[in-house]
Coordinates of C-alpha atoms in Angstrom, one line a residue:
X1004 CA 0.2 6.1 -41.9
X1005 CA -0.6 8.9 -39.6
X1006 CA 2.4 8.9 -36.5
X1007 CA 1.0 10.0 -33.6
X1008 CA 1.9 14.1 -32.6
X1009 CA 3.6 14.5 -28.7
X1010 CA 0.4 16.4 -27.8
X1011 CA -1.7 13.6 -29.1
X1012 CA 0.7 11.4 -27.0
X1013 CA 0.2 13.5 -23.8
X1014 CA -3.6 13.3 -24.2
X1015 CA -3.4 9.7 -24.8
X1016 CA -1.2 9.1 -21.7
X1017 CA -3.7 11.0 -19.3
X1018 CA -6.9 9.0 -20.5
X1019 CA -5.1 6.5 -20.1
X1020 CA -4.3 6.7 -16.4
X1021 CA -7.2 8.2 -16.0
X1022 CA -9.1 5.1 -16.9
X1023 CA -6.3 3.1 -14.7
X1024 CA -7.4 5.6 -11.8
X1025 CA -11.0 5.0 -12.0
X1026 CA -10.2 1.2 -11.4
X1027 CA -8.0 2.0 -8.4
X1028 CA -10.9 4.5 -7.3
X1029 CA -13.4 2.1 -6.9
X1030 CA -11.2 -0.7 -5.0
X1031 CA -9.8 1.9 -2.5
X1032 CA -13.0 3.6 -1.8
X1033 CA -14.5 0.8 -0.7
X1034 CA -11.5 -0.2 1.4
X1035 CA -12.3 3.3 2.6
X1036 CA -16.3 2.8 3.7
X1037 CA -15.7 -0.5 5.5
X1038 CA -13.1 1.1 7.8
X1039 CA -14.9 4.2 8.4
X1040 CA -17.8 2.6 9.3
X1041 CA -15.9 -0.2 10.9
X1042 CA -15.6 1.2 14.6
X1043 CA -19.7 1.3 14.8
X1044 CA -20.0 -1.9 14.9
X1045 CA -20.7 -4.2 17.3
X1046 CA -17.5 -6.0 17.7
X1047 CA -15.6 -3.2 17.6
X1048 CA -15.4 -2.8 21.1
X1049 CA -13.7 -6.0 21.8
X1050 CA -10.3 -5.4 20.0
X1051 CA -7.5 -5.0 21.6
X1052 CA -4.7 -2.5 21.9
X1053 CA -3.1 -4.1 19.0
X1054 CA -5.6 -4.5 16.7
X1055 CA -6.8 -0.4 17.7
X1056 CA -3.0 0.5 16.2
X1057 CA -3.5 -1.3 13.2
X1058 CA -6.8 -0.3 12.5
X1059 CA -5.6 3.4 12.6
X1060 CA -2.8 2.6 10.9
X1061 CA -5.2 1.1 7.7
X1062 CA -7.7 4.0 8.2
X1063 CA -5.3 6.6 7.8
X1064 CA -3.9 4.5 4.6
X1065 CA -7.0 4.3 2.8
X1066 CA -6.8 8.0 3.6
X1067 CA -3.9 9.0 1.8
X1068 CA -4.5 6.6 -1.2
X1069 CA -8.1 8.0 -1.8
X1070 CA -6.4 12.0 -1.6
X1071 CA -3.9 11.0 -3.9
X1072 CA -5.4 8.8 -6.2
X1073 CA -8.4 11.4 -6.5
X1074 CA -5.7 14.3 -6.5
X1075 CA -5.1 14.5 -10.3
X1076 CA -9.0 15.5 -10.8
X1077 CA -8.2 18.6 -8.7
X1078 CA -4.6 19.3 -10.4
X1079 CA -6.6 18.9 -13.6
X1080 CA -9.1 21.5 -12.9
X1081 CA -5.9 23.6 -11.7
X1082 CA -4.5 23.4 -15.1
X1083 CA -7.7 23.3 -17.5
X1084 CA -6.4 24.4 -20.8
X1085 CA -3.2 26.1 -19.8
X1086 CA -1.0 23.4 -22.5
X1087 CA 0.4 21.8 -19.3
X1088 CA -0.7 18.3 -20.2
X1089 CA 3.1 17.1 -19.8
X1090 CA 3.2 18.3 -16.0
X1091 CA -0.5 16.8 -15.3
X1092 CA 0.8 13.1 -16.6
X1093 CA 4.4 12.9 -14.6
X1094 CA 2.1 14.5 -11.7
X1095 CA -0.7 11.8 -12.0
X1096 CA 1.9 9.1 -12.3
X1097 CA 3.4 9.7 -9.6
X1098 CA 0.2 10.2 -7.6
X1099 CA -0.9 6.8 -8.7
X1100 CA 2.3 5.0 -7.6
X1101 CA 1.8 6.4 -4.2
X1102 CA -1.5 6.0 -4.1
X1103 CA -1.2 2.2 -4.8
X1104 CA 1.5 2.2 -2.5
X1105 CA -0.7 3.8 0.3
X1106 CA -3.4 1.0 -0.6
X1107 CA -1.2 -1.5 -0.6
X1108 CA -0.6 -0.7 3.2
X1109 CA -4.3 -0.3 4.0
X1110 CA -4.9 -3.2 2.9
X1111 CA -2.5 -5.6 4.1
X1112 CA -3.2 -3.7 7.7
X1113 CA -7.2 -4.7 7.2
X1114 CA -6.1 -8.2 6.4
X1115 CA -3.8 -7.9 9.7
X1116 CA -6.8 -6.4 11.4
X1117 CA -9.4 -9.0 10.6
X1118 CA -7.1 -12.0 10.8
X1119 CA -6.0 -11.3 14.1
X1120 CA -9.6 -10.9 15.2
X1121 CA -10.6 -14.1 14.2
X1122 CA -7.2 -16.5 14.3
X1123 CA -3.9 -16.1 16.2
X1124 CA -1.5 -13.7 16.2
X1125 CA 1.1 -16.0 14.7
X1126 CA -1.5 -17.2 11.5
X1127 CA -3.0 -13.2 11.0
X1128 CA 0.9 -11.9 10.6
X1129 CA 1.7 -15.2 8.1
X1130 CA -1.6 -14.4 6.3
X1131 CA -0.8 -10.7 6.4
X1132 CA 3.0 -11.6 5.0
X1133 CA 1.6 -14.2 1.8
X1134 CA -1.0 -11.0 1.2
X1135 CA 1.3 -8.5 0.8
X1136 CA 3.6 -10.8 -1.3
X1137 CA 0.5 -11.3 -3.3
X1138 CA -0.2 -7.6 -3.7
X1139 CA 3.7 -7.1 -4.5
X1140 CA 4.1 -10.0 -7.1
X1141 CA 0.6 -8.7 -9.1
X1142 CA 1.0 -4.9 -8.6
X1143 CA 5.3 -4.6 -8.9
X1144 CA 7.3 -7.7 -9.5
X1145 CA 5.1 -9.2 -12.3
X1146 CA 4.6 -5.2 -14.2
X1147 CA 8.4 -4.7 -13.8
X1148 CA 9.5 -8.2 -15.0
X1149 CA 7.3 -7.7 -18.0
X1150 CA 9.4 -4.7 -19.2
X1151 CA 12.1 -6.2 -20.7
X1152 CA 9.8 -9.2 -22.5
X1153 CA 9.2 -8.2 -26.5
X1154 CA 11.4 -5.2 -27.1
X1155 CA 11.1 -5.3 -30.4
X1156 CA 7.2 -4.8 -30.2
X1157 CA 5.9 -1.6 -30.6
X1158 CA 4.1 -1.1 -27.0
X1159 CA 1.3 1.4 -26.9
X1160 CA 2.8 3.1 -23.6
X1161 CA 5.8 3.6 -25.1
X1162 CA 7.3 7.2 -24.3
X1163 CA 8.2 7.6 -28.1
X1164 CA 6.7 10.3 -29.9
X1165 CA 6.8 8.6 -33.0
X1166 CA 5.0 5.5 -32.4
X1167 CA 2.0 4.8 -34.4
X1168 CA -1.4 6.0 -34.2
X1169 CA -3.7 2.6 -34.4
X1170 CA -0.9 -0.1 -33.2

């Protein structure tokens, strides 16, 4: 059997995340269009003070997730066939934690937005609480619980150089 090479590994690792990228691309863009077009609407006018603050505060979110989930594309071209492969991974991973984090935010806040729009105060912040718990339990607590199940596997994100190509 063929044992995968760390250079092989590298590559693997950024298609990888680049596929896990395009995923979060798609979401947070669209997060993106309904708040910039948003404010144009009819309705728009009748928010309140409140509602303005969190509004900004998921517009400029969806913001900084689309910058820095799009950012490894740029740092990519940046280092197009330099052998830097190792730096563009660690730099896209952590690109892609913040961006999640950033969406996270904008999205909880656009749940905070719209439920306080159409319900009380009191129901949009409980709605807003159980969907960030949501987001938290599927994007961090269940990912990090699953670490420690079936060590003994061979796991194909495995930072070992020498696991094998094909399993």
């Amino acid at each position: 059997m063929s044992r995968e090479t760390e250079k092989q590994r590298w590559q693997r690792n950024f298609a990888d995340l680049l596929q896990e990228l395009r995923v979060a691309q798609t979401g947070v863009q669209i997060l993106f269009a309904f708040l910039l077009t948003l404010p144009f609407s009819n309705g728009f006018t009748r928010i309140t003070e409140f509602q303005r603050d969190v509004y900004i505060v998921a517009l400029l979110a969806a913001a900084a997730a689309t910058a820095m989930i799009i950012s490894p594309v740029a740092f990519h071209r940046a280092l197009f066939r330099q052998g830097r492969k190792p730096e563009l991974v660690r730099f896209a991973h952590r690109m892609a934690s913040g961006g999640l984090a950033f969406m996270l935010i904008s999205m909880v806040s656009a749940v905070l937005l719209i439920t306080d729009f159409v319900l009380s105060r009191p129901v949009a912040f409980v709605l807003s609480g159980v969907t960030a718990l949501w987001f938290l339990g599927f994007w961090v607590i269940l990912p990090f619980a699953r670490r420690g199940w079936g060590d003994d596997e061979i796991d194909d994100d495995d930072d070992d150089p020498q696991v094998l190509v094909g399993d």
